[in-house]
CSV table of C-alpha atoms in Angstrom, one decimal:
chain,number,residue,atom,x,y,z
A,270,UNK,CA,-4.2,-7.5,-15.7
A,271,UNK,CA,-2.7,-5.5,-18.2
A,272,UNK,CA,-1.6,-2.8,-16.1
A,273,UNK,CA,0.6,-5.2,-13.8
A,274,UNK,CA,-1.3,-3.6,-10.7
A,275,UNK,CA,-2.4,-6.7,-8.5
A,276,UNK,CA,-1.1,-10.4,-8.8
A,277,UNK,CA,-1.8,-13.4,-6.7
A,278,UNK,CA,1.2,-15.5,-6.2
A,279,UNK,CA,2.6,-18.0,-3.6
A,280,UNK,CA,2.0,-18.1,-0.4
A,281,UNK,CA,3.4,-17.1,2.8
A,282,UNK,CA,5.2,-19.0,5.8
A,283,UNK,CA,2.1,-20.6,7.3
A,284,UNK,CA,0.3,-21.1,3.8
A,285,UNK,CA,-1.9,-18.1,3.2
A,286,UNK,CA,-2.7,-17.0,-0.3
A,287,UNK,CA,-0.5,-13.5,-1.1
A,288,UNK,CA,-2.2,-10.5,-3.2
A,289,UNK,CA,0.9,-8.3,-4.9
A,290,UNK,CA,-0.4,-4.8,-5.5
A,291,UNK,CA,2.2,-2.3,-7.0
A,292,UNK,CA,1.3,0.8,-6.6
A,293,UNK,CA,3.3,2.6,-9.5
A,294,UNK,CA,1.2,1.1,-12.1
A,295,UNK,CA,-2.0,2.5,-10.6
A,296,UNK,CA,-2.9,5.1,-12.9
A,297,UNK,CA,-4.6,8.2,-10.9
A,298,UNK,CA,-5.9,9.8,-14.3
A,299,UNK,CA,-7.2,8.9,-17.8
A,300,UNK,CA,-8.7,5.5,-16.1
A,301,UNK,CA,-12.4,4.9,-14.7
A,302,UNK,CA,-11.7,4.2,-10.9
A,303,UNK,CA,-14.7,2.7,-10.9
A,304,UNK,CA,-14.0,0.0,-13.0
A,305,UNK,CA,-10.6,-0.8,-10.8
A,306,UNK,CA,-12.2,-1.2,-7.8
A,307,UNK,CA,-14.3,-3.6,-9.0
A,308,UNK,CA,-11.6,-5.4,-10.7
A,309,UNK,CA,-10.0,-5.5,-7.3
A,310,UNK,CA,-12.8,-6.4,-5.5
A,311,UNK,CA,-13.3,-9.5,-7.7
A,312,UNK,CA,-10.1,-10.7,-7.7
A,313,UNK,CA,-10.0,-10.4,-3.8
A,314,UNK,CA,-13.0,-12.5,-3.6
A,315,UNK,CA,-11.6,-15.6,-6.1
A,316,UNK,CA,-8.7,-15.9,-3.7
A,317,UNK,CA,-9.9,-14.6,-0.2
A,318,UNK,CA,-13.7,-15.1,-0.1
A,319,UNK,CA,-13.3,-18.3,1.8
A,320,UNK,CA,-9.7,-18.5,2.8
A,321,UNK,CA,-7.7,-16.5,4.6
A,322,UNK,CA,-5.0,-13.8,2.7
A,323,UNK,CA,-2.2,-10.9,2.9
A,324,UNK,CA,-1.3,-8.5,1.1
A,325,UNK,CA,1.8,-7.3,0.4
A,326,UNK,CA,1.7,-3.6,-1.2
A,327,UNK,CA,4.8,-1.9,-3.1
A,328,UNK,CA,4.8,1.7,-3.0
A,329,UNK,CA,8.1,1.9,-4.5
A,330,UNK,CA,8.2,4.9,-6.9
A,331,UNK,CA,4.3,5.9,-6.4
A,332,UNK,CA,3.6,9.5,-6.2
A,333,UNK,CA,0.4,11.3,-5.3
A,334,UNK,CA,0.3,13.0,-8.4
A,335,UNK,CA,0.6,10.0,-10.6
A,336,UNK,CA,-0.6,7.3,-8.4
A,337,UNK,CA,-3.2,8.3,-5.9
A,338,UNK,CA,-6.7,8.0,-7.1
A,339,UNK,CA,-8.0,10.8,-4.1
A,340,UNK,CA,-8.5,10.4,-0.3
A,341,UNK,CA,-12.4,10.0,-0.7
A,342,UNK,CA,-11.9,7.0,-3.2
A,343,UNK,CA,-9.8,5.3,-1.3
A,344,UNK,CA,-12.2,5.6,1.6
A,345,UNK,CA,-14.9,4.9,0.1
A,346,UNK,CA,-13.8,1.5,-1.6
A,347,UNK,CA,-12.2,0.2,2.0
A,348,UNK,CA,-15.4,1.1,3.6
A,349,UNK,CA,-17.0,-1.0,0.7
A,350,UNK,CA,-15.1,-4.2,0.7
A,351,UNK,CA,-17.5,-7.2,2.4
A,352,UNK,CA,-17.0,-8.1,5.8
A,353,UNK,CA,-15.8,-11.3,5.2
A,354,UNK,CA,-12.5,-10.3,3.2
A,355,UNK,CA,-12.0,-7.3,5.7
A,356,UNK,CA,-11.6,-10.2,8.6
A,357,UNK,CA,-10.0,-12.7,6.2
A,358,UNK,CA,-7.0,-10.6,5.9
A,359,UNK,CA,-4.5,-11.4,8.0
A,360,UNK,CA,-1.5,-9.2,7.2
A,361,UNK,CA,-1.1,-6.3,4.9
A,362,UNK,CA,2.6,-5.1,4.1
A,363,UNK,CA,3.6,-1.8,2.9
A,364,UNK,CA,7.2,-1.6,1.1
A,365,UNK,CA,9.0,1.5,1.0
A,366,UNK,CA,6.7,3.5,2.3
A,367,UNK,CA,6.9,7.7,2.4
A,368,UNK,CA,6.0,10.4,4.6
A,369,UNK,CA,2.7,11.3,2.3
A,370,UNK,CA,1.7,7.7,2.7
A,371,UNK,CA,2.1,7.4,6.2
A,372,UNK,CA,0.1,11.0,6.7
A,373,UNK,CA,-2.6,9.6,4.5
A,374,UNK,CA,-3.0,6.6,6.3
A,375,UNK,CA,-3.0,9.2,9.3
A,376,UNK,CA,-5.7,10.9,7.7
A,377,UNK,CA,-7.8,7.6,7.1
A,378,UNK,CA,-7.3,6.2,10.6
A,379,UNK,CA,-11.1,7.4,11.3
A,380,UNK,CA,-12.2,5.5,8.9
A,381,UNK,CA,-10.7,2.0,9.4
A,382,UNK,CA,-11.4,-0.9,12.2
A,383,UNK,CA,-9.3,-1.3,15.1
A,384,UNK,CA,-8.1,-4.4,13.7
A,385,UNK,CA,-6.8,-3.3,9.9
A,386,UNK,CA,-4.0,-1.3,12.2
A,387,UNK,CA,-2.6,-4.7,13.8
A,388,UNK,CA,-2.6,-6.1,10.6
A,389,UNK,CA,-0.5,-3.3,9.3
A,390,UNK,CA,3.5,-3.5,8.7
A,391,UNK,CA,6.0,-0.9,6.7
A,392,UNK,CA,8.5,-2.7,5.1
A,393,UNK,CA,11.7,-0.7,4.4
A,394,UNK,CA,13.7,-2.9,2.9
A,395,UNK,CA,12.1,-5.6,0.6
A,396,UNK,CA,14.7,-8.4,2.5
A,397,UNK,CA,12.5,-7.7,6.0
A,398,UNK,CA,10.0,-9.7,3.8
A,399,UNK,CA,11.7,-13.0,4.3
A,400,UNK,CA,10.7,-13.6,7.7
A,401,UNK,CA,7.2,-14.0,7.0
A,402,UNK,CA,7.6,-14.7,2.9
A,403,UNK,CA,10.4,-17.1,1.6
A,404,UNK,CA,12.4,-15.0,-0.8
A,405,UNK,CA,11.6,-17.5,-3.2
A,406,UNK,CA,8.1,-16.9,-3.2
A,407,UNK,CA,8.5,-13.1,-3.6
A,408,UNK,CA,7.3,-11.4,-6.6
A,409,UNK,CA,9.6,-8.3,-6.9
A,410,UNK,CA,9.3,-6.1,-9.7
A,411,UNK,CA,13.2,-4.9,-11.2
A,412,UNK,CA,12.3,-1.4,-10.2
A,413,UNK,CA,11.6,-2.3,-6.4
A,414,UNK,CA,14.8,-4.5,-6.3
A,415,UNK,CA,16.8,-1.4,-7.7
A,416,UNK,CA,15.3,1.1,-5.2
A,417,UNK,CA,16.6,-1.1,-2.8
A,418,UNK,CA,20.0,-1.2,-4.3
A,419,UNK,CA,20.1,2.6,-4.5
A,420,UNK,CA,19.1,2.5,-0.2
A,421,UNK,CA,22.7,0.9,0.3
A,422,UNK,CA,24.1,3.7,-1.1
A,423,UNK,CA,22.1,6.2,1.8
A,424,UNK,CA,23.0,7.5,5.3
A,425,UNK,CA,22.5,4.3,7.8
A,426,UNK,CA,18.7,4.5,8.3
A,427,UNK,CA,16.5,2.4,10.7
A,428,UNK,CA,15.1,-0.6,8.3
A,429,UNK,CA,13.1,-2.9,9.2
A,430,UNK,CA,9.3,-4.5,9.8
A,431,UNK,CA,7.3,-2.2,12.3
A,432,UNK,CA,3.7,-2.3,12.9
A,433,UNK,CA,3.0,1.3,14.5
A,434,UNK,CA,1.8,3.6,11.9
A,435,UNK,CA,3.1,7.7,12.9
A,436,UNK,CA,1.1,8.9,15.5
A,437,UNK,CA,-1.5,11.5,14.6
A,438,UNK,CA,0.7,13.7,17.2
A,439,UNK,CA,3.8,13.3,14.9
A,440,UNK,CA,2.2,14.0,12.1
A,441,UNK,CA,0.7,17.4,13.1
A,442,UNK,CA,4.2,18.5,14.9
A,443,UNK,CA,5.8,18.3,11.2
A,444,UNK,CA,3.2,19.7,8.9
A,445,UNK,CA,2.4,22.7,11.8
A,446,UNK,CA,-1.4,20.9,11.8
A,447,UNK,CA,-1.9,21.4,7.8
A,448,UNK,CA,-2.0,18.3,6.8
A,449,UNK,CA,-4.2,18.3,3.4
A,450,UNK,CA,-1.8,20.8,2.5
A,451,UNK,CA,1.0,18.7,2.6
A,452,UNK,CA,-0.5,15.6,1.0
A,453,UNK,CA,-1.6,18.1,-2.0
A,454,UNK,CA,-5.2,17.2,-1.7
A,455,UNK,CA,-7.8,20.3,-2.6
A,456,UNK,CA,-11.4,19.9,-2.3
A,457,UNK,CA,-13.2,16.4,-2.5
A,458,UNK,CA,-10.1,14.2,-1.4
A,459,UNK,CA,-8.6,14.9,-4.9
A,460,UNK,CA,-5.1,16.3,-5.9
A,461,UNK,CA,-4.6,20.0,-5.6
A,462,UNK,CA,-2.0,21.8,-8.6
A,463,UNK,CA,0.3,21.8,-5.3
A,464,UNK,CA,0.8,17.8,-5.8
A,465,UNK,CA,2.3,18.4,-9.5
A,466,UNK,CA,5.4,19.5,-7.1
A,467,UNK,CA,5.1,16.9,-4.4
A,468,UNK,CA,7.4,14.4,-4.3
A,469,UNK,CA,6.9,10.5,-3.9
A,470,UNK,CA,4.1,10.1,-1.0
C-alpha cells in the first residue's frame, strides 16, 4: 500500500482481526477512485470474508477538500460491499472526528442498515481506544499521536467513546437546514470551490 491508507494489524480484545484506515492519505484528486475501492474491497475480503473484523478509522487531519472522494462515491461503494463483510463487521471506530464528518454521516444515514449505526463509535481521544484495543496493539501514526498532544493543550472538552451519531435535528438547527452547503458539496456529491475554504470535516 504505498499510500499508507488501510493496514491490517493485530487484533482486538476478544481476537477480531483490525483494518487501520487513515484517512489523511486518501487522496480526493489526481487518483482513479475506482481503482481504490477495489483495492479496499480486496483487502477486506483476505481478512474479513470468513471471519469476523473492526475497523478502526483515523480522521485525524482529513479535510473535505483534500480527502473526500464525493458523497455519491462514498455511497455507492458502501452500498457495494458484499453482504457478508457488511455483517462481519463488528465495530467500526472513528478517531477525531469533525463536525463535516459527522453531518456527512448525517447525510448518508438513508443509505446505511440499521445495524452499521450500532456498530458505530467516535473516538476523541486515541487513549478511549484501549478499552476495546490493547495500546500495544494500536497502530498510531506520529501525526494522530501529536493531534492528541495538541487536545491537552484545549478548553476541557467531553472525550470519550460514544456510539450516537448527531441527530439529523441537530444537524439542521446549526447549518439553518443547508446542509450541502456546509459540507462544500456542489452538484453530483462532489466538492463545490466553497470546500477550498472549509476546514477539516
Amino acid at each position: 500500500d504505498a499510500l499508507n491508507l488501510i493496514e491490517i494489524s493485530g487484533t482486538d480484545r476478544v481476537g477480531r482481526p483490525i483494518v487501520w484506515i487513515t484517512g489523511r492519505h486518501l487522496p480526493a484528486v489526481g487518483l482513479d477512485l475506482e481503482r481504490i475501492k477495489w483495492y479496499l474491497y480486496r483487502v477486506l475480503h483476505e481478512v474479513a470474508e470468513e471471519q469476523d473484523f473492526v475497523v478502526v478509522y483515523y480522521h485525524t487531519e482529513a479535510t473535505w477538500e483534500e480527502n473526500s472522494p464525493g458523497v455519491r462515491w462514498i455511497r455507492n461503494s458502501y452500498e457495494e460491499v458484499p453482504l457478508r463483510l457488511k455483517s462481519n463487521l463488528k465495530r467500526f471506530f472513528v478517531v477525531h472526528p469533525g463536525l463535516h464528518l459527522r453531518a456527512l454521516m448525517t447525510v448518508l444515514a438513508p443509505f446505511a442498515s440499521g445495524g452499521f449505526w450500532d456498530k458505530l463509535e467516535y473516538v476523541d481521544r486515541v487513549e478511549f481506544l484501549w478499552e476495546d484495543i490493547d495500546r500495544f496493539q494500536c497502530v498510531t501514526p506520529k501525526f494522530v499521536e501529536e493531534h492528541d498532544r495538541e487536545l491537552e493543550t484545549q478548553p476541557l472538552m467531553d472525550y470519550g467513546v460514544y456510539a450516537d451519531p448527531m441527530s439529523s435535528a441537530a444537524v439542521h438547527e446549526m447549518t439553518g437546514g443547508n446542509l450541502m452547503n456546509l459540507l462544500g458539496v456542489g452538484p453530483g456529491g462532489y466538492p463545490s470551490s466553497f470546500a477550498a475554504q472549509s476546514r477539516g470535516f
